[in-house]
Amino acid sequence: MSVRIEIPSSPKEAPPPPATAPVNDTMRRLQIGIAGVLTVLLLVGMAGLIGDRARESAGGDTTSTAEVKMPGDEEKTSGAPLEELGVQAVSPSSKDENAATPVKVPQATPPSSTVPDLEPDPALQRARQSNQ
């Protein structure tokens, strides 16, 4: 079921003019669009220049780093990487403080039925019972 309500129109009223954008608005949008495109082109060009310079400097660095040798590299050819870093192995001795200290083994505690920390608070139980 649909109800249609017709509103009588007077012959004096003209239909509204079509909505057209003013010339100033169109020009402003065109200017903003062109500025955006130029900005993107500028950023892409700058990124390309930066990338080229980085590649050139990286290519020059590889040739100069290949020639650099650290003093003492030829002497350290052992298979122990920790010794190359300067770490010395510790051997147990009679003067070692840790060798004379007995190791304490934790003892198993007897099982108990309740843990005091996990028991409910009696004051909280009384408060709950008084509210009910």
Short mmCIF file of C-alpha atoms in Angstrom, two decimals:
data_model
loop_
_atom_site.label_atom_id
_atom_site.label_comp_id
_atom_site.label_asym_id
_atom_site.label_seq_id
_atom_site.Cartn_x
_atom_site.Cartn_y
_atom_site.Cartn_z
CA MET A 1 0.00 0.00 0.00
CA SER A 2 1.51 3.29 -1.04
CA VAL A 3 0.13 6.75 -0.69
CA ARG A 4 1.13 9.38 -3.17
CA ILE A 5 0.79 13.01 -2.28
CA GLU A 6 0.82 15.46 -5.14
CA ILE A 7 1.71 19.06 -4.52
CA PRO A 8 0.20 21.42 -7.02
CA SER A 9 2.78 23.61 -8.65
CA SER A 10 2.11 27.10 -9.79
CA PRO A 11 2.90 27.92 -13.42
CA LYS A 12 4.82 31.02 -12.31
CA GLU A 13 7.69 29.04 -10.75
CA ALA A 14 10.62 28.23 -13.01
CA PRO A 15 12.79 25.15 -12.44
CA PRO A 16 16.02 25.89 -10.57
CA PRO A 17 19.07 26.45 -12.76
CA PRO A 18 21.43 23.48 -13.11
CA ALA A 19 24.21 23.43 -10.54
CA THR A 20 27.36 24.51 -12.33
CA ALA A 21 30.63 25.27 -10.67
CA PRO A 22 31.76 28.87 -10.88
CA VAL A 23 34.73 29.61 -13.08
CA ASN A 24 36.87 30.60 -10.07
CA ASP A 25 36.26 27.25 -8.36
CA THR A 26 37.22 25.32 -11.49
CA MET A 27 40.42 27.33 -11.93
CA ARG A 28 41.33 26.87 -8.26
CA ARG A 29 40.89 23.09 -8.51
CA LEU A 30 42.98 23.03 -11.68
CA GLN A 31 45.76 25.02 -9.99
CA ILE A 32 45.79 22.69 -6.97
CA GLY A 33 45.91 19.61 -9.21
CA ILE A 34 48.81 20.94 -11.27
CA ALA A 35 50.70 21.95 -8.11
CA GLY A 36 50.19 18.42 -6.71
CA VAL A 37 51.48 16.75 -9.86
CA LEU A 38 54.53 19.03 -9.96
CA THR A 39 55.24 18.34 -6.28
CA VAL A 40 55.15 14.59 -6.86
CA LEU A 41 57.46 14.92 -9.88
CA LEU A 42 59.88 17.02 -7.84
CA LEU A 43 59.94 14.47 -5.01
CA VAL A 44 60.49 11.55 -7.40
CA GLY A 45 63.32 13.42 -9.13
CA MET A 46 65.02 14.21 -5.83
CA ALA A 47 64.69 10.58 -4.70
CA GLY A 48 66.33 9.46 -7.94
CA LEU A 49 69.23 11.87 -7.46
CA ILE A 50 69.75 10.72 -3.88
CA GLY A 51 69.69 7.07 -4.99
CA ASP A 52 72.27 7.74 -7.72
CA ARG A 53 74.58 9.52 -5.30
CA ALA A 54 74.23 6.68 -2.77
CA ARG A 55 75.10 4.09 -5.43
CA GLU A 56 78.14 6.11 -6.51
CA SER A 57 79.42 6.50 -2.96
CA ALA A 58 78.78 2.82 -2.18
CA GLY A 59 80.75 1.80 -5.28
CA GLY A 60 83.68 3.97 -4.23
CA ASP A 61 83.63 2.65 -0.66
CA THR A 62 83.96 -1.00 -1.68
CA THR A 63 87.24 -0.38 -3.49
CA SER A 64 88.73 1.56 -0.59
CA THR A 65 87.63 -0.93 2.10
CA ALA A 66 89.11 -3.87 0.22
CA GLU A 67 92.56 -2.39 0.61
CA VAL A 68 92.35 -1.70 4.35
CA LYS A 69 93.94 -4.35 6.56
CA MET A 70 93.81 -4.31 10.32
CA PRO A 71 97.14 -4.81 12.10
CA GLY A 72 97.50 -8.23 13.70
CA ASP A 73 94.91 -10.00 11.56
CA GLU A 74 97.51 -12.28 10.03
CA GLU A 75 98.77 -13.47 13.42
CA LYS A 76 95.38 -14.56 14.82
CA THR A 77 94.47 -17.56 12.74
CA SER A 78 93.59 -19.96 15.57
CA GLY A 79 90.30 -21.82 15.58
CA ALA A 80 89.13 -20.35 18.89
CA PRO A 81 86.94 -17.29 18.24
CA LEU A 82 86.72 -16.42 21.96
CA GLU A 83 90.47 -16.19 22.21
CA GLU A 84 90.48 -13.81 19.26
CA LEU A 85 88.14 -11.55 21.24
CA GLY A 86 90.41 -11.68 24.28
CA VAL A 87 88.41 -14.08 26.46
CA GLN A 88 90.62 -16.34 28.52
CA ALA A 89 89.66 -19.82 29.63
CA VAL A 90 89.32 -20.36 33.38
CA SER A 91 90.98 -23.45 34.80
CA PRO A 92 89.94 -24.74 38.24
CA SER A 93 92.63 -24.30 40.87
CA SER A 94 93.01 -24.90 44.57
CA LYS A 95 92.78 -21.16 45.22
CA ASP A 96 89.46 -20.87 43.44
CA GLU A 97 86.79 -19.61 45.84
CA ASN A 98 83.91 -21.37 44.12
CA ALA A 99 85.57 -24.80 44.21
CA ALA A 100 85.54 -24.96 48.03
CA THR A 101 81.92 -23.80 48.39
CA PRO A 102 79.53 -26.74 48.76
CA VAL A 103 76.54 -26.78 46.46
CA LYS A 104 73.20 -26.39 48.24
CA VAL A 105 70.46 -28.62 46.92
CA PRO A 106 66.93 -27.40 47.65
CA GLN A 107 64.95 -29.80 49.81
CA ALA A 108 61.46 -30.84 48.87
CA THR A 109 58.81 -29.32 51.12
CA PRO A 110 56.20 -31.64 52.59
CA PRO A 111 52.87 -31.33 50.77
CA SER A 112 50.25 -29.35 52.67
CA SER A 113 46.53 -29.18 52.04
CA THR A 114 46.32 -25.36 51.86
CA VAL A 115 48.64 -22.52 51.16
CA PRO A 116 48.16 -19.61 53.59
CA ASP A 117 48.47 -16.99 50.84
CA LEU A 118 45.71 -18.58 48.80
CA GLU A 119 43.13 -18.85 51.59
CA PRO A 120 40.23 -16.39 51.30
CA ASP A 121 40.20 -13.35 53.56
CA PRO A 122 37.81 -13.94 56.53
CA ALA A 123 36.79 -10.27 56.60
CA LEU A 124 35.86 -10.45 52.93
CA GLN A 125 33.79 -13.59 53.55
CA ARG A 126 31.92 -11.86 56.41
CA ALA A 127 31.24 -8.84 54.23
CA ARG A 128 29.84 -11.03 51.46
CA GLN A 129 27.63 -12.95 53.87
CA SER A 130 26.27 -9.74 55.42
CA ASN A 131 25.34 -8.39 51.96
CA GLN A 132 23.36 -11.51 51.10
#
